[in-house]
Structure formats: C-alpha cells, structure tokens
Short mmCIF file of C-alpha atoms (C1' of nucleotides) in Angstrom, two decimals:
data_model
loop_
_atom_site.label_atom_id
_atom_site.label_comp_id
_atom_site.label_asym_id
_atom_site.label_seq_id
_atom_site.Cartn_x
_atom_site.Cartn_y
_atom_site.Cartn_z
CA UNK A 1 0.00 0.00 0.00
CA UNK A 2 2.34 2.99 -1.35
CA UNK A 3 0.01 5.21 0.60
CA UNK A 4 -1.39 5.73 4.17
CA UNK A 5 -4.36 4.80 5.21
CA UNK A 6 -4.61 8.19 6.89
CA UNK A 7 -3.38 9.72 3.72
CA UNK A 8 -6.73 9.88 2.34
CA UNK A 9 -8.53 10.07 5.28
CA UNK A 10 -7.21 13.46 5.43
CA UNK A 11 -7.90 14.46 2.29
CA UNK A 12 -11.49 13.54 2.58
CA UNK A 13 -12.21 15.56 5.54
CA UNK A 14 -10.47 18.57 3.39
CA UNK A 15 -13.14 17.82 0.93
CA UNK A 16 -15.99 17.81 3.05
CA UNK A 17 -14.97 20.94 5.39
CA UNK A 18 -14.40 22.86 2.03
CA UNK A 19 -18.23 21.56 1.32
CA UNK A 20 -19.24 22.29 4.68
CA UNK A 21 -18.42 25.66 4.26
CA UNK A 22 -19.19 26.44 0.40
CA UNK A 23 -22.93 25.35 0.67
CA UNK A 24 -23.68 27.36 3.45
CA UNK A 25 -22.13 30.14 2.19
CA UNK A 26 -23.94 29.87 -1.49
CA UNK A 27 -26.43 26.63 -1.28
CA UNK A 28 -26.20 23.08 -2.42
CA UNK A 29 -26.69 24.13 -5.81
CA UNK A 30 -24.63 27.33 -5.69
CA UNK A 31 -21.56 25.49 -5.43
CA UNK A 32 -19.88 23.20 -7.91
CA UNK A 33 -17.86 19.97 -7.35
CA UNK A 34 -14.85 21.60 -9.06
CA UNK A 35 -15.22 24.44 -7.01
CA UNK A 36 -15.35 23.04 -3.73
CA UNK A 37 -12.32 20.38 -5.01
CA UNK A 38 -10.15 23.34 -5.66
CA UNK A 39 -10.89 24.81 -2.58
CA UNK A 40 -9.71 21.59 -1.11
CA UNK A 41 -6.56 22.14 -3.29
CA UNK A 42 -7.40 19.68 -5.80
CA UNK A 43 -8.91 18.97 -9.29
CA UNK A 44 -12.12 18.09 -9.85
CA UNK A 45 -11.80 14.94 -11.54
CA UNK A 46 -10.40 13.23 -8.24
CA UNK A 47 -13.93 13.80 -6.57
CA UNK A 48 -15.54 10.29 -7.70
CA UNK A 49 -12.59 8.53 -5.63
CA UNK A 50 -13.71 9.84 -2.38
CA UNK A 51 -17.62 10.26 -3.11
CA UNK A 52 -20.56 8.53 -5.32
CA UNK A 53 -22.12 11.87 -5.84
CA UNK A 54 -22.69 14.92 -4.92
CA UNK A 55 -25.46 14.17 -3.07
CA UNK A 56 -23.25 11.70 -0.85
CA UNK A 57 -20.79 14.72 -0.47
CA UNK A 58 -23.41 17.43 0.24
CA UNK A 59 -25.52 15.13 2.83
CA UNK A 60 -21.54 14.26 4.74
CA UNK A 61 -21.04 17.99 5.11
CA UNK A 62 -23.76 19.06 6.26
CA UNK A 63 -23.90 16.46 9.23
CA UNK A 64 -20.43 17.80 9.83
CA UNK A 65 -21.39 21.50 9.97
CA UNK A 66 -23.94 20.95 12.34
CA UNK A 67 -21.52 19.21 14.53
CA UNK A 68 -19.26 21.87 14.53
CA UNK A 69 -21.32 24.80 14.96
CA UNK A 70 -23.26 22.93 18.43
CA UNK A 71 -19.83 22.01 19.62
CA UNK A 72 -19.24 26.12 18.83
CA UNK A 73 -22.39 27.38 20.57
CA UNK A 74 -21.96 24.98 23.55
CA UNK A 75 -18.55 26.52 24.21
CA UNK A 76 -19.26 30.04 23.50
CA UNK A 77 -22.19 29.92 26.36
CA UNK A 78 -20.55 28.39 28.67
CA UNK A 79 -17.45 30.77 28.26
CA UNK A 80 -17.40 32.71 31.97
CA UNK A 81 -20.26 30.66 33.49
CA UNK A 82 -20.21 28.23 35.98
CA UNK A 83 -23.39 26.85 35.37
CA UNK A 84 -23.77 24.55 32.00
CA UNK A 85 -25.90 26.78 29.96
CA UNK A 86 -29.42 26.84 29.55
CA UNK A 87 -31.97 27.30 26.47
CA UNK A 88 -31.76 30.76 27.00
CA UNK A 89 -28.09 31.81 26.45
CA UNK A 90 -27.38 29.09 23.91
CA UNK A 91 -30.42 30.91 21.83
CA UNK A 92 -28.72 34.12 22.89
CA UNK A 93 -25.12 32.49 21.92
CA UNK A 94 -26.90 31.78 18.24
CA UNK A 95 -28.33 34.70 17.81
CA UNK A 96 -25.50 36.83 17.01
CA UNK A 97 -24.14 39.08 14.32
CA UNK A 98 -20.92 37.27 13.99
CA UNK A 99 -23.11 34.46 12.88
CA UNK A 100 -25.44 35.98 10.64
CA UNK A 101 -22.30 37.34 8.98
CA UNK A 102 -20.49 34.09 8.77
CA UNK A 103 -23.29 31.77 7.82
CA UNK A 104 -19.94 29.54 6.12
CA UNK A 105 -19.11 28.91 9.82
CA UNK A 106 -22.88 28.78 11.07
CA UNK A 107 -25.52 26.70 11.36
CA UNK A 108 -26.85 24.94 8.23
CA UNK A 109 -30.33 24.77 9.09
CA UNK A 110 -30.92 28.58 9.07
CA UNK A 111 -28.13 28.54 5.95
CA UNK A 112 -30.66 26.41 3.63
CA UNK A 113 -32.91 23.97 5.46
CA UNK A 114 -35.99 24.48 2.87
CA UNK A 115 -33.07 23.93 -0.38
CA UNK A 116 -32.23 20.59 1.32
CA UNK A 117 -35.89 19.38 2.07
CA UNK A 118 -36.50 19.34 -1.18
CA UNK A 119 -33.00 17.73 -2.44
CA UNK A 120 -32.04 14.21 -2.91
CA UNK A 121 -33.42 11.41 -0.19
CA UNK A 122 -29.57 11.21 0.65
CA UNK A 123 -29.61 14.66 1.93
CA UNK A 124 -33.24 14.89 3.39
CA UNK A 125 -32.44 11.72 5.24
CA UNK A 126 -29.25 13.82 7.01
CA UNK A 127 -31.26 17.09 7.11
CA UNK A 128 -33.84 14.82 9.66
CA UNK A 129 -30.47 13.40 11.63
CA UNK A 130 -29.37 17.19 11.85
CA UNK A 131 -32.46 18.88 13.32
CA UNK A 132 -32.46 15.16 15.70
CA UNK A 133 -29.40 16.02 16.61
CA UNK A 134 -30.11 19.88 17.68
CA UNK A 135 -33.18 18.51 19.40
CA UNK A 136 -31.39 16.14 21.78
CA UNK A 137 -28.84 18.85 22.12
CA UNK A 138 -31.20 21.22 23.33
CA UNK A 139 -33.11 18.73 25.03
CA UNK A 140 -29.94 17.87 27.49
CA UNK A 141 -29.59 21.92 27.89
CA UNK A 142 -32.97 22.20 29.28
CA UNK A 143 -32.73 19.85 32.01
CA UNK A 144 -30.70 21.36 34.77
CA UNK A 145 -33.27 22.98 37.55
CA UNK A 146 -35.72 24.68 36.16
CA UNK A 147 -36.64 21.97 33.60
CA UNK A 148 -38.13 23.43 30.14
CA UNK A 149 -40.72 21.33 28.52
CA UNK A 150 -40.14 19.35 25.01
CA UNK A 151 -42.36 22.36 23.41
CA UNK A 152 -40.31 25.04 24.75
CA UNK A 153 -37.09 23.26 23.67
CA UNK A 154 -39.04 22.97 19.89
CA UNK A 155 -40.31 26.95 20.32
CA UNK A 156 -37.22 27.80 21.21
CA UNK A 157 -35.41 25.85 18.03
CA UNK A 158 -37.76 27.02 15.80
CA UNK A 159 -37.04 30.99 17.21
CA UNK A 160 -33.34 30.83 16.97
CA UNK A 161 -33.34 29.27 13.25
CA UNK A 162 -36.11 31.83 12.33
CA UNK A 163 -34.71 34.59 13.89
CA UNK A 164 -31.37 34.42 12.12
CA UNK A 165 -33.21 33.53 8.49
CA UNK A 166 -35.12 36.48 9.36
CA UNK A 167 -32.04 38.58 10.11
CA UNK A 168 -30.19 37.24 6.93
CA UNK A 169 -33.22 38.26 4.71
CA UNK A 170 -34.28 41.99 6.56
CA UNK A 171 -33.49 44.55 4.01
CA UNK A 172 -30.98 46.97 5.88
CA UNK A 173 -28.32 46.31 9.03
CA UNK A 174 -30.36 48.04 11.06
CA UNK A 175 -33.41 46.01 11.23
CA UNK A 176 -31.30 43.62 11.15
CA UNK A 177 -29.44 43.75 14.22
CA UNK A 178 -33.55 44.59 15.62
CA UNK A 179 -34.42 41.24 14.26
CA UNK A 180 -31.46 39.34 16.65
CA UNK A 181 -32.19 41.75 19.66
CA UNK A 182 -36.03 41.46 19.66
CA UNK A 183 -35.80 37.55 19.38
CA UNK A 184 -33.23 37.03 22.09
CA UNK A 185 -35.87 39.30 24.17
CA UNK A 186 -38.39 36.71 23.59
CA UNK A 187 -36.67 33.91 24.24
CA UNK A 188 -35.84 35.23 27.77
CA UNK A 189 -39.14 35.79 28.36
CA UNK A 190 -38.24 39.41 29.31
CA UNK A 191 -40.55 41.59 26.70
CA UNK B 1 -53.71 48.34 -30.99
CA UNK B 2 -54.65 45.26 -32.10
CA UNK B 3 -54.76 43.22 -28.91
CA UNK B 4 -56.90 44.51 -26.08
CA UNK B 5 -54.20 46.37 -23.12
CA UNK B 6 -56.13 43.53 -20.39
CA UNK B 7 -54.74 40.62 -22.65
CA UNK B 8 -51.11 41.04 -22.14
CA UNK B 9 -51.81 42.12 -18.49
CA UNK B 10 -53.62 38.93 -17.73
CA UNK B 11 -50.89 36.73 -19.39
CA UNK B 12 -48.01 38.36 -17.10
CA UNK B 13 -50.46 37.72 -14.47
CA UNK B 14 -50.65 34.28 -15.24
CA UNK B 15 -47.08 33.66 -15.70
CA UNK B 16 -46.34 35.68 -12.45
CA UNK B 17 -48.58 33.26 -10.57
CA UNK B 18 -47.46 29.95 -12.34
CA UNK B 19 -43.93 31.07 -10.91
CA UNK B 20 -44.89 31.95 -7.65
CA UNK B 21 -46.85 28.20 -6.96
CA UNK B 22 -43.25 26.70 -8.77
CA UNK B 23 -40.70 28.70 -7.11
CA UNK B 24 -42.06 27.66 -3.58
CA UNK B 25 -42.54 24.20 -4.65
CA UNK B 26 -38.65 23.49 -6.08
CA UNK B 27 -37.21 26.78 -4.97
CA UNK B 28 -36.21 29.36 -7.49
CA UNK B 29 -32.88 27.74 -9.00
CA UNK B 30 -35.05 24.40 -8.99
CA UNK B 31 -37.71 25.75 -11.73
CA UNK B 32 -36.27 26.67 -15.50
CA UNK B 33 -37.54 29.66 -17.67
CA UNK B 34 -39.45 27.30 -19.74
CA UNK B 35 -40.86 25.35 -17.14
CA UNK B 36 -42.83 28.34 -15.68
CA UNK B 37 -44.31 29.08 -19.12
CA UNK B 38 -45.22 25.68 -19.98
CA UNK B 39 -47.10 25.67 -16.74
CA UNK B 40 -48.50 29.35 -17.71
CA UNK B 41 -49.56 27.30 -21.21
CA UNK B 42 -46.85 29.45 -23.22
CA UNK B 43 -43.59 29.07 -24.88
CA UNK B 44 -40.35 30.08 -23.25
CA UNK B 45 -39.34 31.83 -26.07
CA UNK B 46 -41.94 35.03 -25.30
CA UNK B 47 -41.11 35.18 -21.60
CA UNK B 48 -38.87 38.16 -22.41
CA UNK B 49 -41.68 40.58 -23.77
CA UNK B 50 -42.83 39.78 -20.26
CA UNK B 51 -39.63 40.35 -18.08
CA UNK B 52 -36.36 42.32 -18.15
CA UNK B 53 -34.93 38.54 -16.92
CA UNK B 54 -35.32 35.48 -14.40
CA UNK B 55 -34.55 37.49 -11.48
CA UNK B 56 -37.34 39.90 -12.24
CA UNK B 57 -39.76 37.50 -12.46
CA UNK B 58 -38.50 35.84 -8.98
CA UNK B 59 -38.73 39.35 -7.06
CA UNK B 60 -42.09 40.05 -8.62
CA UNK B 61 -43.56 36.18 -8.01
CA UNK B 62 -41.91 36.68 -3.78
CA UNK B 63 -44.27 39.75 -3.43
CA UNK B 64 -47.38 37.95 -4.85
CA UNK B 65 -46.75 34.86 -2.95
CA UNK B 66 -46.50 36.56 0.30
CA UNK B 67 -49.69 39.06 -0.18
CA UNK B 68 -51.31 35.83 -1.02
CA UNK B 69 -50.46 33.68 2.33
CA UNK B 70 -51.51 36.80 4.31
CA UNK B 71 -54.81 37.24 2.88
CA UNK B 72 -55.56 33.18 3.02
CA UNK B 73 -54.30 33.53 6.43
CA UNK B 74 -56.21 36.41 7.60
CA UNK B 75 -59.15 34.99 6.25
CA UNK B 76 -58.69 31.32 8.45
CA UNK B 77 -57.87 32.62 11.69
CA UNK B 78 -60.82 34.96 11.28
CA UNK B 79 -63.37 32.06 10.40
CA UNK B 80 -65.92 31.64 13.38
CA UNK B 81 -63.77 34.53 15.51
CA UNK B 82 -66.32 37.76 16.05
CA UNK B 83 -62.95 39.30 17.59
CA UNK B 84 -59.73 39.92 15.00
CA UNK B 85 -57.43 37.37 15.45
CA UNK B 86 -54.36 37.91 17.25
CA UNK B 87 -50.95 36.69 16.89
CA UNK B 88 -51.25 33.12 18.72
CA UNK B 89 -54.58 32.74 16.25
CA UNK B 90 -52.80 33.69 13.21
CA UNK B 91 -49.44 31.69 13.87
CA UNK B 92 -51.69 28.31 14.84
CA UNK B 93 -53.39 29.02 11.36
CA UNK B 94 -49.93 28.83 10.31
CA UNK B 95 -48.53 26.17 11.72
CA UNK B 96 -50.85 23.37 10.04
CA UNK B 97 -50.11 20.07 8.26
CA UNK B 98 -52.16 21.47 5.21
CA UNK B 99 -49.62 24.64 4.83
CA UNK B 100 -46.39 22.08 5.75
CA UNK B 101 -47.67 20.00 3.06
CA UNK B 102 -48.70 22.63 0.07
CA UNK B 103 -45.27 24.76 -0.05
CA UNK B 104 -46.92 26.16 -3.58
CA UNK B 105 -49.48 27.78 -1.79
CA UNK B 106 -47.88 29.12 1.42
CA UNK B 107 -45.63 31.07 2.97
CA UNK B 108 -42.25 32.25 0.36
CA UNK B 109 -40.11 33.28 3.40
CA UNK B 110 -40.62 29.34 5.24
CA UNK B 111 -39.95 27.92 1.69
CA UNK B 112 -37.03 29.74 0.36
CA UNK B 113 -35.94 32.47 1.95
CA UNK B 114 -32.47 31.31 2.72
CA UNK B 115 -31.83 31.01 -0.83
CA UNK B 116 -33.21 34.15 -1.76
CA UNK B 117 -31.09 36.05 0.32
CA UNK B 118 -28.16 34.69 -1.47
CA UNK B 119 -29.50 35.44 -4.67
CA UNK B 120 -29.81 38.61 -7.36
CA UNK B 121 -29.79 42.79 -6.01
CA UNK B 122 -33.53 42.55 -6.77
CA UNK B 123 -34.45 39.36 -5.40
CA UNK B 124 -32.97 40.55 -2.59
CA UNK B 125 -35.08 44.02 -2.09
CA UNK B 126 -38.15 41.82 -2.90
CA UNK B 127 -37.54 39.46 0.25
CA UNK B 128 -37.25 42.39 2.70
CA UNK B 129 -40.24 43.87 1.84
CA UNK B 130 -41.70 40.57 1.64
CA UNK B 131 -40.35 40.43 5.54
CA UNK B 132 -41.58 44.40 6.15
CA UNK B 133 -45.19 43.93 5.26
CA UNK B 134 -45.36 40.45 7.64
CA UNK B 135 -44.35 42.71 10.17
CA UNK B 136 -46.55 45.57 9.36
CA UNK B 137 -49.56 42.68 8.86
CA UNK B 138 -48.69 40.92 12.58
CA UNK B 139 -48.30 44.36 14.36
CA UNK B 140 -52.19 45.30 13.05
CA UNK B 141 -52.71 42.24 14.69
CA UNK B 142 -50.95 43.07 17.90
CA UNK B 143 -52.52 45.86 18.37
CA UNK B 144 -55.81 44.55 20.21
CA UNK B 145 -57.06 44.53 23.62
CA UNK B 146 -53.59 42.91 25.58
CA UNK B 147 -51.50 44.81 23.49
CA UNK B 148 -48.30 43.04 22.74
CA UNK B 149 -44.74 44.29 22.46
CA UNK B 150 -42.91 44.43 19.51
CA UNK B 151 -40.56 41.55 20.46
CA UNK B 152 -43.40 39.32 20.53
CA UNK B 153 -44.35 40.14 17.21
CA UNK B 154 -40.98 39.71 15.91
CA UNK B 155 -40.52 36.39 18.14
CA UNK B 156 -43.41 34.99 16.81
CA UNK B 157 -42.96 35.36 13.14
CA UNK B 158 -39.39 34.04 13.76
CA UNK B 159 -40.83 30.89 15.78
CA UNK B 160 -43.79 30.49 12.64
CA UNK B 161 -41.05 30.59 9.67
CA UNK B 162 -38.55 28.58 11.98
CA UNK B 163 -41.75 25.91 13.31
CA UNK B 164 -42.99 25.38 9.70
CA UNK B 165 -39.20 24.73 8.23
CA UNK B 166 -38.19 22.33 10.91
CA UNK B 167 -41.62 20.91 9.91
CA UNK B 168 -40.61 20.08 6.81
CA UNK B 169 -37.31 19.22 7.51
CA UNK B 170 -38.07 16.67 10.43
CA UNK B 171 -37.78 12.59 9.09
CA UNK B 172 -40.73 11.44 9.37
CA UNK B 173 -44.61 12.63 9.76
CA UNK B 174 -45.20 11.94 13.42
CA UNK B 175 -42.13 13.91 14.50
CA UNK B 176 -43.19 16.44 12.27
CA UNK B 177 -46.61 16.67 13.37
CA UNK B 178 -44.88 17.04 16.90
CA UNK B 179 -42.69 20.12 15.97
CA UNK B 180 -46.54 22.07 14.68
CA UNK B 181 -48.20 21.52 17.71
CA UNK B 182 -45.09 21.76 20.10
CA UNK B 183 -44.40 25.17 18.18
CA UNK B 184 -48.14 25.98 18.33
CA UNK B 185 -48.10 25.57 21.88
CA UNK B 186 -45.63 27.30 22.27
CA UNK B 187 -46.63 30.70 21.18
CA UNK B 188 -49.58 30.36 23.38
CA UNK B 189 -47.83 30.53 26.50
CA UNK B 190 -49.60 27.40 27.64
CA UNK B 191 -46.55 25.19 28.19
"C1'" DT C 1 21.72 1.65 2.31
"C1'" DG C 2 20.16 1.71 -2.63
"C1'" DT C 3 17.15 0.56 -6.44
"C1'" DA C 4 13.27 -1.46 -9.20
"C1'" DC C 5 8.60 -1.86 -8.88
"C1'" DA C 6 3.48 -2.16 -8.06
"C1'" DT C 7 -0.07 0.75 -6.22
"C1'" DC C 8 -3.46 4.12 -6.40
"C1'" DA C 9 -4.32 9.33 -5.18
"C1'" DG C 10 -4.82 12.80 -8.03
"C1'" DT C 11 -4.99 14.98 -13.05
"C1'" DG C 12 -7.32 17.02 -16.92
"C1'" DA C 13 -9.77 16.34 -21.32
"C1'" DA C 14 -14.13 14.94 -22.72
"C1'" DC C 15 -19.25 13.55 -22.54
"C1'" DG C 16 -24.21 14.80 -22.70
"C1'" DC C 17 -27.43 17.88 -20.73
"C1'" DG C 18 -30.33 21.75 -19.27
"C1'" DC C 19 -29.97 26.41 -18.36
"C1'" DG C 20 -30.96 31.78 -19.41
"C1'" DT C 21 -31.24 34.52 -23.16
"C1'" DT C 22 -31.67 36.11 -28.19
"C1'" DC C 23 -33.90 36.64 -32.46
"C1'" DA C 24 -36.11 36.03 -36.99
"C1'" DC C 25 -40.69 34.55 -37.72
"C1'" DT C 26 -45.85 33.77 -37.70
"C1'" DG C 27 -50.43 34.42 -37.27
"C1'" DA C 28 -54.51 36.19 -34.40
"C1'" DT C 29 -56.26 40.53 -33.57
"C1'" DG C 30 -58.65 45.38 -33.74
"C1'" DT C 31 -58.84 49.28 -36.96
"C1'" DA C 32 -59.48 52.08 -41.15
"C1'" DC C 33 -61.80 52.46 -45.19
"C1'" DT D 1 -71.34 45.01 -43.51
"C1'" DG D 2 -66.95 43.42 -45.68
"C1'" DT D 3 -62.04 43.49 -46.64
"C1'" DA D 4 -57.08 44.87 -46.57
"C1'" DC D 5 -53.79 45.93 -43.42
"C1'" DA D 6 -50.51 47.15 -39.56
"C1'" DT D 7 -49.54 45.59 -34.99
"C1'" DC D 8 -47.39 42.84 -31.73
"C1'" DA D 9 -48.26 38.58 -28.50
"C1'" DG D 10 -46.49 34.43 -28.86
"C1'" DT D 11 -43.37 30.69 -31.36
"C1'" DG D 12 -39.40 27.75 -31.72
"C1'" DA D 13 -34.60 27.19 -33.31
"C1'" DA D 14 -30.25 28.59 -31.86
"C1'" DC D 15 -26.40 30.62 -28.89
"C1'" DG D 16 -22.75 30.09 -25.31
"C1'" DC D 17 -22.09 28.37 -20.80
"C1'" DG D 18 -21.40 25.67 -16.60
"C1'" DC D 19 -22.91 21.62 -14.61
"C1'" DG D 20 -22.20 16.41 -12.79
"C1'" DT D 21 -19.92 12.61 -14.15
"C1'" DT D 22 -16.49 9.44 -16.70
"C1'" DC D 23 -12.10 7.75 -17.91
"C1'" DA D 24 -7.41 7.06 -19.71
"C1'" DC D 25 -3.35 8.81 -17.70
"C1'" DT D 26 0.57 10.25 -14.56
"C1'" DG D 27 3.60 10.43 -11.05
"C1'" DA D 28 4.47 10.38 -5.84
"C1'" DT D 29 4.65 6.89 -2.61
"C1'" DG D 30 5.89 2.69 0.55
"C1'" DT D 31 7.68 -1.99 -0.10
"C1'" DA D 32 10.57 -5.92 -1.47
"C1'" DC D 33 14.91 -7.28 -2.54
#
DNA sequence: TGTACATCAGTGAACGCGCGTTCACTGATGTAC
DNA sequence: TGTACATCAGTGAACGCGCGTTCACTGATGTAC
C-alpha cells in the first residue's frame, strides 16, 4: 500500500470541510464539485474517488457543519459561566451578528434547510439526523433545575433558526441587528 | 392596438402566478424559464416581452406569494372569531399540516428564503419587503385589547417561519406533526 | 543503504445535458376604409 | 357590412455556458529485494 491509510482520510475531511463551508455560504446548488475540489486544493476529476455523488458529499457535510457549529455554541455559552448553559443563552449564543455574517461557519439549518428538504433522499435523510441532533442537544440543555418542557425546547429551536433567516433576509443592518435583539428578548421571556 | 391592453396584463399575471406556486414548490434555481411558461400554457421563447430577466420574475412572483399567504391567512384565523385574530390565532393558522404539506401555496419566506437572500440585487429588495409587510400585517394584529410588544411580534414570526421549516425538515410525519403543535403551543404561552 | 517496482491518489480532457437569453418569424387581432 | 392591413403577442430554433460525471493517464509513494 504505497500510501497511508490516513493519507486519504485526510484528504477527505479537506473535501468535506471545504463543502461544509461552500454550501452554506452559497447553497447546495450554488456550489460546484470543481469548485469546492479546488478549494480543497485539488482537481475536480479526483472527486468520484472519495464520493458517489454529490449528493453523498453534500448530505456528509452538512452532518459535519452541524456538529461543529453545536460544539461552537456549547462553548461560546458556557465561556465565563459556571453553570452549564441553559436554552436561554445558547439561543442568545446563536443569535448573534458574527453568525449571521459568517453563515460559512454557522448553522446549516438557518443557511438552507428548505433547499435541502426538497433535495435528494440522501440529503433529506441527514437534514432529519441534523435537526435530531439539535433537538437532543437542546433537550440535554434544558434539564438542569428549572426543567423546560419538550415544546419550549421545539419553540425555542424554531425561534433561533427563524430569527437568524429572518435577520439574513431583513433589508438593511439596522433592522437587522432589531431582528437578533427582539428575538433574544423573547426567548428570555423578558418583553 | 390590435390586442386589447387587459390581454397582455392577464398573461403576465398568469405567468407571475405559475412562478410563484413553482418557485415555492422546487425553490427558485429548482424551476427553469421554460418550465414556468409551460405551466403558464406558453412558450419560453416570449417570456422576455414579459420580463427584463429570471430574477425579475423571482422578485415580482416573492411579493405575490406573500400578499397571497396573508390574505388566506387572515381569512382562516378569522373564520368563526367575532374578535380579530391575534398573533397566537394567526401563527396556529400557520402552523398546520395542510400549509407544511402545500409549499406552492404558502408562505415564500418558510420555503425559500435562505436562498433568496443569497441570490440577485432585486431578489434581494423583494424578500425584505416581503419580511416588512409580515411585520406591518402581525403588528395590526398586535394591536388589540392585551397589546403586545414588539418583540413578541418579531418572536413569533421568527418561531412560525422557523416551526414550519423544521416541519418540513423533520424525518418522518409523526415527528413532524410534533414540531406544529409543540411550536403551536408554544406561542400560546400554555406550556 | 540503494534501487526497481506495483499501487493508487490525483490529473485534466471529454461527454451529454439543461440552463438563461436572443432573435427572426408567424399568425390572431382590432382598426381604417 | 366586408375586406385589406398594420400591430405585436407568442413561437421555436439557436447561442454560449457551466454543470455532474467518466475515464485514460501520470507520477508520488511505501515496499521488497
């Protein structure tokens, strides 16, 4: 075996962080496989030795980006509390202008969950695992004291990924940074 | 003038609305030129005594579709109310399994408005006021006996657009049933 | 330690296809006489 | 009332382009001797 295993391992996972953050920055079908392969540092004809399709490719990132950006939030909460954090300041944690700005970094399900219900079964079938896996996320969040109820951690879910589509698609900054604010507000039940 | 002024009117009406049912169906990159006109019974070829280009058509089908989902909405929350309905009335009339199921005749913003966003200068104007006159529509709503603030109009659209998206997204139809009436719930303050 | 070799990760030209857009045309229409 | 005509809504072939995917190849690599 001239190569290592972890050879192209590594290479793979360059491929699908590139794809990670190329469809959330322009969609699933805003991006092209030679694009994302150069942005890997490759050609595209190479693709087809790593993935079946596109499809494979796009439903692999986008597991991955949700991964990444709970494992983001969870830390950015908890940073200078002692308490693990509750639904409240992970929703506040989302609901930031950083992340608006950098939806290649963000979450995927405000960055183009209604493209990807509609794609291939492939990628619908991940889309389910994604918003499964914010769910149980959330879920574990809401149990310290003051348990929240399974339809405040779905009201709240629903809020946060609304709130920042609604704050990607308001018309000027400023409404948009009223958009973030106002939603936060509501989520802490302090309006 | 040999063709009545009405004639061409109706015909960009018709195309306008054949786009509008299509675009929220397969999203706006997911529906061709020709496709729209076919379904308008026309030939792609006279689309452009119609439109400038694609994009025009897109920001001018976003502003139908939305006027559209208010008025049907309006109209259901209403039925068998003497009062107005008020926000928790309009977002339950929302958040149904006959809306999650008919993207071509609902909401534009809970079928593609992450895409949008991304797309064309003009698509782009079209989806804020798309956003502007939802919030214009829900404050008239607010504005009832129990007044209510503006974050709770602006939390409440974001938990709709959110509820009906993670709807759609969830696997299968129980849980997605679940995520309506959680989300319902939840904007009634009864949890 | 040095060299010949088999492997296979990665290359780049090529494919068929559907897209948005253009344009020369056709033929149904309302008008003028 | 009937007919010749100018208008222009709608037609359909054609364009250049980028897409996903295929495939014959190349050359860097670890291994066997």
């Amino acid at each position: 075996m001239p190569w290592k295993e972890e050879h192209k391992q590594s290479t793979r996972q360059r491929i699908v962080a590139a794809a990670a953050s190329a469809i959330r920055l322009h969609g699933p079908d805003g991006v092209s496989v030679g694009q994302i392969m150069k942005s890997a540092g490759l050609t595209h004809g190479g693709f087809y030795a790593h993935f079946g399709s596109k499809d494979e490719l796009v439903a692999e990132a986008l597991r991955h980006a949700g991964d990444e950006t709970r494992a983001f939030l969870e830390e950015k909460a908890a940073q200078g509390q002692k308490e693990p954090p509750g639904l409240a300041a992970l929703a506040k944690a989302y609901l930031c202008g950083q992340h608006r700005d950098h939806p290649e970094h963000g979450c995927p399900l405000a960055a183009c969950a209604p493209e990807l219900a509609r794609g291939d079964p492939r990628v619908q079938a991940a889309l389910g695992d994604v918003v499964n896996d914010y769910l149980a996320w959330l879920k574990q969040h809401a149990d310290g004291p003051g348990r929240q109820s399974d339809s405040q951690v779905l009201g709240t879910l629903a809020a946060m990924i609304g709130g920042m589509i609604l704050a990607r698609a308001a018309g000027d900054a400023k409404q948009s940074d009223k958009v973030l604010k106002a939603v936060q507000r509501f989520l802490e039940h302090d309006d």
